[in-house]
Coordinates of C-alpha atoms and ligand atoms in Angstrom, one line a residue:
X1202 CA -9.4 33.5 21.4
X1203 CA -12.6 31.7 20.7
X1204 CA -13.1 30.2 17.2
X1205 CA -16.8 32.3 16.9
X1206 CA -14.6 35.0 16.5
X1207 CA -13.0 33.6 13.5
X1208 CA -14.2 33.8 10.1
X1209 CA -13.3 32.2 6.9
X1210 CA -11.7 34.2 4.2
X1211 CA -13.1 33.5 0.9
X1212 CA -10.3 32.4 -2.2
X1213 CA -9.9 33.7 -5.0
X1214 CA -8.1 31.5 -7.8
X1215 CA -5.8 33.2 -10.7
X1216 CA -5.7 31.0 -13.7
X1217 CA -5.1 31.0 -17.5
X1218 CA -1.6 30.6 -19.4
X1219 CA 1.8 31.9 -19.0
X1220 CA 1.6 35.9 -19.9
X1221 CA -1.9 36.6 -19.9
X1222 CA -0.9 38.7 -16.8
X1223 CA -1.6 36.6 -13.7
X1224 CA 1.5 37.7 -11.6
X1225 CA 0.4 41.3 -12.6
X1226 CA -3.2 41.1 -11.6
X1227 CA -2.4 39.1 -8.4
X1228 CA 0.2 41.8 -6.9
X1229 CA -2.3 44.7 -8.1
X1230 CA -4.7 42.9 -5.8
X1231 CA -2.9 42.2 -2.7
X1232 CA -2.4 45.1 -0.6
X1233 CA 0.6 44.0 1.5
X1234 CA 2.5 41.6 -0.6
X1235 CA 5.7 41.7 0.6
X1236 CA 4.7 41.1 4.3
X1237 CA 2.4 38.3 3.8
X1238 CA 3.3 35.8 0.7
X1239 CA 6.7 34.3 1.1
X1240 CA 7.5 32.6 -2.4
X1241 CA 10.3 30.2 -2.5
X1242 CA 12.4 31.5 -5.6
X1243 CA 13.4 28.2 -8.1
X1244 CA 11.0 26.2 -6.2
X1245 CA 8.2 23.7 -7.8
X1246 CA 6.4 24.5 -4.9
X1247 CA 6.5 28.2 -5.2
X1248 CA 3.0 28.9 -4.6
X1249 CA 1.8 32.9 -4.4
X1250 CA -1.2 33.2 -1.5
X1251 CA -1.8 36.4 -0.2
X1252 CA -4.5 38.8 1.0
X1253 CA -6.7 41.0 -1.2
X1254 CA -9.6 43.4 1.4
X1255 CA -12.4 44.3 -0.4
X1256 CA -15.4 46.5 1.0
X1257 CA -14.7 44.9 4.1
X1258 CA -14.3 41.2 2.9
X1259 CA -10.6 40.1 3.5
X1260 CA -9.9 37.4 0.3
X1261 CA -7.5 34.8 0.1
X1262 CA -5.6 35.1 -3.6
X1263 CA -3.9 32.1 -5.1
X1264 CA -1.9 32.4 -8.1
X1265 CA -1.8 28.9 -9.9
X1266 CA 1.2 29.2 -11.5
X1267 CA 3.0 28.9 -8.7
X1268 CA 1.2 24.9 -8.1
X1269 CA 3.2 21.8 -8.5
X1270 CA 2.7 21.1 -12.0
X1271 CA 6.0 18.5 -12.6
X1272 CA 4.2 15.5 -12.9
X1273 CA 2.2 16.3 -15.2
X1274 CA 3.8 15.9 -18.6
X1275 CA 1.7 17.3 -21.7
X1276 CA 0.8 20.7 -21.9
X1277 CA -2.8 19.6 -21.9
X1278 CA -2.1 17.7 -18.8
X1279 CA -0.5 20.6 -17.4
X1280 CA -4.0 22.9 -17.9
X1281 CA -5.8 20.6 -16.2
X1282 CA -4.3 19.8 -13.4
X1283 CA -4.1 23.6 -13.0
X1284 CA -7.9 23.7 -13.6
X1285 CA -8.3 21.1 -11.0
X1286 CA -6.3 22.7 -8.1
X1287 CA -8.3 26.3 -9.0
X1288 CA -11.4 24.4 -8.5
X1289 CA -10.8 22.3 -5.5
X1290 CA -8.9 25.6 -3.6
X1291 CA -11.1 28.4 -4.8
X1292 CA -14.3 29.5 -4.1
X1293 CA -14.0 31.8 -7.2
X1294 CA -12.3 31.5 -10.0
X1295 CA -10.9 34.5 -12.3
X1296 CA -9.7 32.6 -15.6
X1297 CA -7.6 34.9 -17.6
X1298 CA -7.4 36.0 -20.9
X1299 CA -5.2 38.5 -23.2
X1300 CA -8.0 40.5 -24.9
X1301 CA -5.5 41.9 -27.2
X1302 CA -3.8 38.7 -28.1
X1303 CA -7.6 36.8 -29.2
X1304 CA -8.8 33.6 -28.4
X1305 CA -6.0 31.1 -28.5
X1306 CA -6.4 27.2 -28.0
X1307 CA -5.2 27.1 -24.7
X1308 CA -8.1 29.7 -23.1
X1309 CA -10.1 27.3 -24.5
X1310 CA -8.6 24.2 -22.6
X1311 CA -8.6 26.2 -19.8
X1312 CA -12.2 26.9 -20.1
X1313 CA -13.5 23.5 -20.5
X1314 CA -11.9 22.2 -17.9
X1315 CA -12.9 25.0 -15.5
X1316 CA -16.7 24.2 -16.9
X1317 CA -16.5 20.7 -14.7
X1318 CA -16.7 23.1 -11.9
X1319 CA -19.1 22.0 -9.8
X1320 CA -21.0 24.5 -8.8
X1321 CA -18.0 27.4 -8.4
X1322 CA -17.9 30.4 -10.0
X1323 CA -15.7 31.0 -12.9
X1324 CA -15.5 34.4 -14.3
X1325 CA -14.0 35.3 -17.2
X1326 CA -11.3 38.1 -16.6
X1327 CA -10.2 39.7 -20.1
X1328 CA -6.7 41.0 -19.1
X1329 CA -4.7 43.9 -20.7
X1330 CA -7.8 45.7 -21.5
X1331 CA -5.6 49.2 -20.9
X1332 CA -7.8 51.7 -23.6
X1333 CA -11.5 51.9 -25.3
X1334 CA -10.1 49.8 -28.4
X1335 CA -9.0 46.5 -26.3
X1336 CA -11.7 47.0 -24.0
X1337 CA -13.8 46.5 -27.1
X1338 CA -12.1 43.7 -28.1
X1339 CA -12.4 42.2 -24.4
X1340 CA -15.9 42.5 -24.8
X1341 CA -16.5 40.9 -28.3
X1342 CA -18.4 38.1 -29.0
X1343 CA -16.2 35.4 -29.5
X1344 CA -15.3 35.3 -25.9
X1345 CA -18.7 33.8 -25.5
X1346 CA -17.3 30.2 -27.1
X1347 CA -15.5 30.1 -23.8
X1348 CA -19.3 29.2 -22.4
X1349 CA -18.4 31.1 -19.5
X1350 CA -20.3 34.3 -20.2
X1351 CA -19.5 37.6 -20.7
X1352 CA -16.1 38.8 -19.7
X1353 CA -14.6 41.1 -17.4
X1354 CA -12.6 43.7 -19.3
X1355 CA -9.9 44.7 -16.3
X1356 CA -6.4 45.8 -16.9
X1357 CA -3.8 44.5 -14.8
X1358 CA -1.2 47.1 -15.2
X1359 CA -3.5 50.0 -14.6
X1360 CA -6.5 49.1 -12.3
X1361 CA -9.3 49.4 -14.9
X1362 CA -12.5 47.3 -14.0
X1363 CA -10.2 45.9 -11.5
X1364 CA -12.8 47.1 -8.7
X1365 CA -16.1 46.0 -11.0
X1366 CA -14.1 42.5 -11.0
X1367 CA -14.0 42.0 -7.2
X1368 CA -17.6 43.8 -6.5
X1369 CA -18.5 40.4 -9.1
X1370 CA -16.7 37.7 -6.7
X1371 CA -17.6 40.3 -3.1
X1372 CA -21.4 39.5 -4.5
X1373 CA -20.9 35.8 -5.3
X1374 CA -19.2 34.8 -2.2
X1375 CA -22.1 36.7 -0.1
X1376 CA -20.4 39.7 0.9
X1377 CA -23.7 41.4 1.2
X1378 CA -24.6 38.7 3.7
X1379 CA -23.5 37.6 6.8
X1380 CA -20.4 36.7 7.0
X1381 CA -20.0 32.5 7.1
X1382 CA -18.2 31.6 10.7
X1383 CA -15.5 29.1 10.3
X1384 CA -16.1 25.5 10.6
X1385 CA -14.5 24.2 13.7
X1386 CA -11.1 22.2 13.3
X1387 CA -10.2 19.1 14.1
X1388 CA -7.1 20.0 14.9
X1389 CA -5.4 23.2 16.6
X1390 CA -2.1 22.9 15.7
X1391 CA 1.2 25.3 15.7
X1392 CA 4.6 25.4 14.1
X1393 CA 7.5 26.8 16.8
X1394 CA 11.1 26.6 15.9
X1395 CA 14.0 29.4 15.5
X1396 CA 14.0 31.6 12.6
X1397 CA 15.5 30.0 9.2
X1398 CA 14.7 26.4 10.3
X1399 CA 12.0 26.5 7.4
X1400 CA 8.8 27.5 9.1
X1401 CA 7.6 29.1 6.2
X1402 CA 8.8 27.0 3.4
X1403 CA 6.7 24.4 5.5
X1404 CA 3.4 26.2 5.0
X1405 CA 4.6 27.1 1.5
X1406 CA 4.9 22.8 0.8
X1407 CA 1.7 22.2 2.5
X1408 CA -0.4 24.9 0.5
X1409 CA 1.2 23.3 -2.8
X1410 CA 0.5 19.7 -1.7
X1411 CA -2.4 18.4 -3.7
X1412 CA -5.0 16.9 -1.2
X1413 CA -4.8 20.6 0.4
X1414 CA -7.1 23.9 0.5
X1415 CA -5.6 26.1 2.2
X1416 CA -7.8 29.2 3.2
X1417 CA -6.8 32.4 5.9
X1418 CA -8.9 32.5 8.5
X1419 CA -9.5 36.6 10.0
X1420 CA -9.8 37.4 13.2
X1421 CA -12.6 40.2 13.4
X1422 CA -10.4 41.9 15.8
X1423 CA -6.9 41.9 14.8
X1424 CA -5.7 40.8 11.1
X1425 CA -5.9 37.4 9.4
X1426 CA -3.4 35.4 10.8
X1427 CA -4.0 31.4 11.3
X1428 CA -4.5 29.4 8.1
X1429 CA -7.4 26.1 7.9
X1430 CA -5.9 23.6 6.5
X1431 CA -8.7 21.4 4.6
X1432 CA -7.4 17.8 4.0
X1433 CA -9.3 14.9 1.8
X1434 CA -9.1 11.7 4.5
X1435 CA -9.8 9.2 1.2
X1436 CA -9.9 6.4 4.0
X1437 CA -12.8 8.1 6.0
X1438 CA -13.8 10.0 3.3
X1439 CA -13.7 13.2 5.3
X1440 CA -12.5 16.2 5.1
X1441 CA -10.4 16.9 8.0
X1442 CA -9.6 20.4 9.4
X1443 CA -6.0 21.6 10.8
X1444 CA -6.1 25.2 11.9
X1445 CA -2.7 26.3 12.3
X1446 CA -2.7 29.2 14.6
X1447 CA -0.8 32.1 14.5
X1448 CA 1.3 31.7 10.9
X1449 CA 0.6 35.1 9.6
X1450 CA 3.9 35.5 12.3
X1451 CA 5.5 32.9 10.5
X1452 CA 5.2 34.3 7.0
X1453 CA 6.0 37.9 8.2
X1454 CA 8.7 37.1 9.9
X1455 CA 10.5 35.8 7.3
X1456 CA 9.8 38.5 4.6
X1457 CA 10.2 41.4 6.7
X1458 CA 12.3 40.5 9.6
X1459 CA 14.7 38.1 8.5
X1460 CA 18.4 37.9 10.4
X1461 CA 16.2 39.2 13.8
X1462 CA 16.9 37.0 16.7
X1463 CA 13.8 35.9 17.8
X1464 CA 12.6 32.9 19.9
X1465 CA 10.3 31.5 17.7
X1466 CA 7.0 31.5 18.8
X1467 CA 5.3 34.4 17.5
X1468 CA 1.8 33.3 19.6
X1469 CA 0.8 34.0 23.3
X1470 CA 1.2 31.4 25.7
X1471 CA -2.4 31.1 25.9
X1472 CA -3.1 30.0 22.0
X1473 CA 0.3 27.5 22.6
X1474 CA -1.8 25.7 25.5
X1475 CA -5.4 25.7 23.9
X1476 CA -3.3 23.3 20.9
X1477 CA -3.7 19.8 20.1
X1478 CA -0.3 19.5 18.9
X1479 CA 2.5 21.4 18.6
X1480 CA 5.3 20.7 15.4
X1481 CA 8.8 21.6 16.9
X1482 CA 11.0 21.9 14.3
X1483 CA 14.7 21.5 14.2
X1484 CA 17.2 22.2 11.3
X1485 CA 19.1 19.0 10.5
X1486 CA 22.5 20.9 9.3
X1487 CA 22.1 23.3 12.9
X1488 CA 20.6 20.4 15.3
X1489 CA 19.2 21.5 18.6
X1490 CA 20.9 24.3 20.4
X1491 CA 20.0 26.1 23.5
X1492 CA 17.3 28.2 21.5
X1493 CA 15.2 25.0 20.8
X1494 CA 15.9 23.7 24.4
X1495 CA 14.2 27.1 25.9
X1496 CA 11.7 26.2 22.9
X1497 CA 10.6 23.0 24.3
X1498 CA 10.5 24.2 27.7
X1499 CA 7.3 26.5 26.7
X1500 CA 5.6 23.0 25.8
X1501 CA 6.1 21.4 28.8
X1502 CA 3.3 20.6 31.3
X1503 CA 1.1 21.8 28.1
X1504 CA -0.2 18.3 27.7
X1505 CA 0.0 19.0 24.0
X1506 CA 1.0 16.2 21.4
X1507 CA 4.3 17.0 19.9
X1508 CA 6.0 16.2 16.6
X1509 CA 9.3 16.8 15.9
X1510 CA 10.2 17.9 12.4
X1511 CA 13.7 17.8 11.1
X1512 CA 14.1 20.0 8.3
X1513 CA 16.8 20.2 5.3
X1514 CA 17.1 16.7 5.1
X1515 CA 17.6 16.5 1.6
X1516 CA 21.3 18.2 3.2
X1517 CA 21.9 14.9 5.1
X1518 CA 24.1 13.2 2.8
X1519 CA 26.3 16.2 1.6
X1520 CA 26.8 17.1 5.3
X1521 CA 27.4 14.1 6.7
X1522 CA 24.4 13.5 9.2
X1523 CA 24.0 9.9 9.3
X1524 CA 20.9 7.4 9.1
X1525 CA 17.5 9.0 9.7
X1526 CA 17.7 6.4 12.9
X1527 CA 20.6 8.0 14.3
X1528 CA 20.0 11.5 13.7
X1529 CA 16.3 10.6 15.2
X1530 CA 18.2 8.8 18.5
X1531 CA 20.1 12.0 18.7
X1532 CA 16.7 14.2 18.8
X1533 CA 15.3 11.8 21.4
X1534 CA 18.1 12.6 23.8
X1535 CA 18.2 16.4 23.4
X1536 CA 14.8 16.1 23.8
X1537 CA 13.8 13.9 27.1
X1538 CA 10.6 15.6 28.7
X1539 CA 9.3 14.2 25.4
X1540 CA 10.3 10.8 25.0
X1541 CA 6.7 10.0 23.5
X1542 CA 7.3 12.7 20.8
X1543 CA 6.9 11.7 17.3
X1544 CA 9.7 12.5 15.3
X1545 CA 10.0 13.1 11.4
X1546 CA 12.0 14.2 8.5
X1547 CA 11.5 16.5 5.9
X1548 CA 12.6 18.6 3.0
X1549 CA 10.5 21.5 3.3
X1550 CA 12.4 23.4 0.2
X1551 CA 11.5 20.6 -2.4
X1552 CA 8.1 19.7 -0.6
X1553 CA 10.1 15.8 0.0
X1554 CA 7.7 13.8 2.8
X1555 CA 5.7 17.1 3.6
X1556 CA 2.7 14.9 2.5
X1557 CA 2.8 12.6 5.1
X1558 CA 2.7 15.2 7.5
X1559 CA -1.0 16.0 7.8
X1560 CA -1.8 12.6 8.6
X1561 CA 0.8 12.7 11.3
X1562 CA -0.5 15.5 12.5
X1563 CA -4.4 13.9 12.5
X1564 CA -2.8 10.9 13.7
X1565 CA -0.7 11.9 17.0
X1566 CA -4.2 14.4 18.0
X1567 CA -6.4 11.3 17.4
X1568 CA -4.5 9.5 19.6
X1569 CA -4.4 12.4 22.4
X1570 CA -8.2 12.2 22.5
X1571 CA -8.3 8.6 22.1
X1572 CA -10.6 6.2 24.6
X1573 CA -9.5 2.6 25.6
X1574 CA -12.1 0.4 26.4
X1575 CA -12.3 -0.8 29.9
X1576 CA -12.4 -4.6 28.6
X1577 CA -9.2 -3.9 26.8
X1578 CA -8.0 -2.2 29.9
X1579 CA -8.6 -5.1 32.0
X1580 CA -7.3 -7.3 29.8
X1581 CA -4.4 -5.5 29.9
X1582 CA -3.6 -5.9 33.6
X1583 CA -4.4 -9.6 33.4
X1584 CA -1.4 -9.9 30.9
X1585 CA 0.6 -7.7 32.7
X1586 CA 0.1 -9.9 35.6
X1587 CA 1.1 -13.0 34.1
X1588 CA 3.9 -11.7 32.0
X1589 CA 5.2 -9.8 35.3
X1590 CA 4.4 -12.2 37.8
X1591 CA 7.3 -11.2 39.9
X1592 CA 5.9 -7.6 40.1
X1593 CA 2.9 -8.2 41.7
X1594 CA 4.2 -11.0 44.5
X1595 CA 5.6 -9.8 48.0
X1596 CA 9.3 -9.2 48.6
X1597 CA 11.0 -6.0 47.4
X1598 CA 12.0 -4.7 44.5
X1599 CA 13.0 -1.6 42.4
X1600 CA 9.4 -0.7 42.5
X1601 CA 7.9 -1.2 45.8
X1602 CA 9.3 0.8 49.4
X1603 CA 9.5 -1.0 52.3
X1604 CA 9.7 -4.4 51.0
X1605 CA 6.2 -4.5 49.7
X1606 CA 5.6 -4.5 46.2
X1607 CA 2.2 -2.4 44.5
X1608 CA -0.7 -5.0 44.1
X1609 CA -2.5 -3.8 41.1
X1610 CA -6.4 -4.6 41.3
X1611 CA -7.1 -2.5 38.1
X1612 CA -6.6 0.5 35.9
X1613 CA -8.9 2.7 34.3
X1614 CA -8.9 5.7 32.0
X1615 CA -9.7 8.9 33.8
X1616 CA -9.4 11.5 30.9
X1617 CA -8.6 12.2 27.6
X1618 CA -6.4 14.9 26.3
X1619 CA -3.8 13.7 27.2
X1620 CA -5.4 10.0 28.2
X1621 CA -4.8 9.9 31.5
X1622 CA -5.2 6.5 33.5
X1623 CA -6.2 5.7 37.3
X1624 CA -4.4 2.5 38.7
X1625 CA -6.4 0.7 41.1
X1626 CA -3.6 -0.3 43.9
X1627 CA -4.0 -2.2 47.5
X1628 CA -1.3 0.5 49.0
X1629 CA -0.2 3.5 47.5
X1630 CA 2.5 3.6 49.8
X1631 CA 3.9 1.1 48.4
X1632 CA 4.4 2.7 44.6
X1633 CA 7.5 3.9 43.9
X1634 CA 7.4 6.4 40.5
X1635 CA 9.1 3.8 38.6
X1636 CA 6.4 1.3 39.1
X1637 CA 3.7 4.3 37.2
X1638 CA 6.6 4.6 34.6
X1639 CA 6.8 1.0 34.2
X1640 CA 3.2 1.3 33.7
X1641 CA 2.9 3.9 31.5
X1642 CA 5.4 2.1 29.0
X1643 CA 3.5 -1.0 29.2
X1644 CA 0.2 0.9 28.2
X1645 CA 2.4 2.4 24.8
X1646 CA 3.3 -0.8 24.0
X1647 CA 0.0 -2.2 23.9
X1648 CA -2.0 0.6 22.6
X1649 CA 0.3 3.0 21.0
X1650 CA 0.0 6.4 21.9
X1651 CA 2.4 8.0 19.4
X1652 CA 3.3 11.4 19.7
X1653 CA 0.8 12.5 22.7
X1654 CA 1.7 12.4 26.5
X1655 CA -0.7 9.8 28.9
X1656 CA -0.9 10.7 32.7
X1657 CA -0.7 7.8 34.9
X1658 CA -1.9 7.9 38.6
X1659 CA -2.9 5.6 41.5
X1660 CA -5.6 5.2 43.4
X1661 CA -5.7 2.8 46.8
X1662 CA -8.2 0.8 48.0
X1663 CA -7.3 -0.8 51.2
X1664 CA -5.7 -4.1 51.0
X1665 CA -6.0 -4.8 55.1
X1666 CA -3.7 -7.6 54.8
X1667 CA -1.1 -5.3 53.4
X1668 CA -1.4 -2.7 55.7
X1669 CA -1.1 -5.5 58.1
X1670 CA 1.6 -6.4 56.5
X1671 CA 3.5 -3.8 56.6
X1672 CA 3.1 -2.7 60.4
Ligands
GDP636 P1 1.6 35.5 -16.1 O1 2.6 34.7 -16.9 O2 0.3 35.2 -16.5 O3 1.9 35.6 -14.7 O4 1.8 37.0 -16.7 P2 2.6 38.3 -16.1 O5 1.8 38.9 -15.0 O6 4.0 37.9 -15.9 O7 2.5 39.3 -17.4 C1 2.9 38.9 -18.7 C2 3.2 40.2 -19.4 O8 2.0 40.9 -19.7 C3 4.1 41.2 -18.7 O9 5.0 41.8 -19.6 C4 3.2 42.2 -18.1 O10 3.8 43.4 -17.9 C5 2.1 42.2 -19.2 N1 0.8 42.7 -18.6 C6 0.2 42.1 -17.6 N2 -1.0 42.8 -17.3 C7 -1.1 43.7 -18.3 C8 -2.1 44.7 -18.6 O11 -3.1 44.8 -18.0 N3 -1.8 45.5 -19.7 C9 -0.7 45.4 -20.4 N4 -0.6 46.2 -21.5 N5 0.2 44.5 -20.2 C10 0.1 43.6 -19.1
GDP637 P1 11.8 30.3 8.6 O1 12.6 31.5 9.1 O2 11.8 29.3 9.7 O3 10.4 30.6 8.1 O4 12.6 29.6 7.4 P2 12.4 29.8 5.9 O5 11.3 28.9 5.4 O6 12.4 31.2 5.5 O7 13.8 29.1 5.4 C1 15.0 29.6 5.7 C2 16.1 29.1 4.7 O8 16.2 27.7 4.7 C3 15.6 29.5 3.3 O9 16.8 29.9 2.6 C4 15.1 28.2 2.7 O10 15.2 28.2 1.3 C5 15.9 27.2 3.4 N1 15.2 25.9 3.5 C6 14.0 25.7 4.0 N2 13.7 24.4 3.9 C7 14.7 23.8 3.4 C8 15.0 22.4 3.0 O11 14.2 21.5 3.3 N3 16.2 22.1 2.5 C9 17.1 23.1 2.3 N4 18.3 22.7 1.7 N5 16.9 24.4 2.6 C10 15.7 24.7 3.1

């Protein structure tokens, strides 16, 4: 799968108040609702995203309702925040209005705050326009005041101008044009992990969270299925990319298949290895069992970075699982082809510490890539020298065969992705694995490295007293 295949899916935003028919009009445009959105019933973060196809154009629909609205207090703080989100996650947005009901004061809130738009298309969607007298109504002048032109006379509940509606946002978005090809990612991520460990509550959290745009990105050959995560880096003042492959599996799996027994990832073997990092995640009330065990082993050798989530932690308390510091001890020795992994807890449900995992996810593939200076390198070995004096002098030891122990001249990185590092060594004969392990822990204490495996290997350049030595 090569990202030129992939296209972005233009979004659609539904807002306006409670009951102008947003639920109505969004399930009236999505064609297979029940196997793609997953809302979380009860749930702040309940956000509706689905998919809407329209002469060829597959749409991303978001119904703002379902956004994390909590903190905001008023009602007026409420409709803008709402406003905000639309703006910031749409490329269109379809304000709503009850043409039968009139202007009321909160369209009108709606509609200035949409106005800041910059640059996005709002339309004005007169709702419940079912028969010629409120389609009249719908198209009276006194929607005008709204200063978002004329509106769209559409009824929800039977389909009217429904079509001349999306033509309207097909148009805008350039569907008569080419179609835009994605941006590339930063980040190529996945989420693996048995079925009700909160996969899709996950995606659910990190669509409501409020630095996020979330958008479906199609395949041209098979249907939409990984989502592009767009994330506002305030510190770089970026926008950085996640693409998280393959979650159309995710979300489908838990509408449609729920109770099957699967194994949890849902994507060839082939997309697992072309990611940057893969997010394991465990369910803190179930801990790891044999499934996650065989889960892990499709990771290994991948040279991927590898976070591991533990979900339902708002549970620990009630159940008894101890300190996060514990419980993350545990994970580590379930888990030992990874001791490197970074490890994190989470309440996907509520959305609880789902925000700091974007950056962790930035973070650990930042560091996979990341370059060490050779001057920092060298320093390196100097300290190592002095600090482990004992290490490099004759005699033997638990790292070095034969009596002789390794006499490091130098190290220097070899690769990124993972970083892998060379070790410039008299003998190589005289290395024992522990010595490169030794090594390789030194290295993460001095530069890090969270999350992301580092290769170590040695290279010899004859030491002729050494060999000399050791005849
Ligand atoms: P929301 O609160 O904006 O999501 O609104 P809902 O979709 O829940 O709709 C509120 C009420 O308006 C429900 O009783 C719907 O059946 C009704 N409704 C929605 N769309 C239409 C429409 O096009 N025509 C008519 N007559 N009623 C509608
Ligand atoms: P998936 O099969 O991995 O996609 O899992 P779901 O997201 O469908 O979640 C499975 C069940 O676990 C659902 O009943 C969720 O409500 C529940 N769940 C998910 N995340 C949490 C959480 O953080 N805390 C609690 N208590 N329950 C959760």
């Amino acid at each position: 799968m090569s990202d030129a295949r992939m296209t972005m899916t233009p979004v659609i935003a539904l807002v306006g108040r409670t009951n102008v028919g947003k639920s109505t009009l969004f399930n009236r445009l999505l064609e297979h609702r029940k196997a793609i959105t997953s809302p979380i019933a009860g749930t702040t973060h309940d956000i509706n995203f689905g998919h809407c196809k329209w002469r060829g154009m597959t749409f991303t629909v978001i119904d703002t309702a379902g956004l994390d609205l909590t903190t905001a207090t008023s009602t007026e703080a409420k409709i803008k925040k709402q406003a905000e989100s639309a703006i910031k996650k749409a490329n269109v947005v379809f304000l709503l209005v009850d043409a039968r009901a009139g202007l009321l004061p909160e369209d009108r809130a709606f509609a200035i705050h949409l106005r800041k738009s910059k640059g996005k298309k709002v339309f004005l969607v007169a709702n419940k326009s079912d028969n010629p007298g409120t389609r009249r109504q719908a198209e009276g002048p006194e929607w005008l005041k709204l200063g978002l032109g004329p509106s769209f006379p559409v009824s929800a509940a039977n389909g009217t101008g429904v079509g001349d509606l999306l033509d309207a946002a097909w148009t805008e978005v350039g569907g008569d044009k080419e179609v835009p090809e994605m941006p590339i990612p930063d980040v190529r991520a996945v989420i693996i992990g048995r079925p009700n460990v909160g996969k899709s509550s996950l995606l659910n959290a990190i669509a409501g969270e409020d630095r996020v745009i979330v958008s479906e990105v199609a395949h041209t050959t098979k249907e939409p299925q990984d989502t592009l995560i767009s994330w506002e880096d305030f510190k770089a003042k970026k926008t950085k990319r996640i693409l998280l492959v393959d979650t159309v599996g995710i979300r489908k799996k838990s509408a449609v298949e729920k109770g099957i027994e699967k194994v949890g990832v849902h994507m060839s073997l082939e997309e697992l290895k072309s990611a940057d990092v893969v997010m394991l995640m465990v369910d803190a009330t179930e801990g790891v069992a044999m499934q996650e065990k065989r889960l892990a082993g499709f990771i290994e050798d991948h040279n991927v970075a590898v976070i591991i989530i533990v979900n339902k932690w708002d549970l620990a308390e009630e159940r008894n699982l101890g300190t996060a510091e514990d419980y993350a001890a545990y994970i580590r020795l379930q888990f030992p082809s990874y001791p490197y992994a970074a490890v994190t807890f989470i309440a996907a449900k509520s959305g609880a510490k789902v925000g700091r995992l974007i950056p962790m996810i930035l973070e650990v593939a930042e560091q996979r890539h990341r370059i060490v200076p050779q001057a920092d390198l060298d320093k390196f070995v100097e300290k190592l020298k002095k600090q482990h004096h004992s290490l490099f002098a004759k005699g033997g030891d638990r790292f070095g065969k034969k009596g002789n122990r390794p006499k490091v001249y130098g190290i220097t990185q070899t690769g990124t992705a993972p970083p892998a590092f060379m070790l410039v060594v008299a003998d190589k004969e005289s290395l024992h694995y522990n010595f490169l392990r030794f090594v390789e822990n030194r290295l993460r204490e001095a530069f890090g490295f969270e999350g992301t495996p580092i290769r170590v290997n040695a290279r010899e350049i004859g030491d002729p007293e050494m060999v000399k030595a050791r005849r």
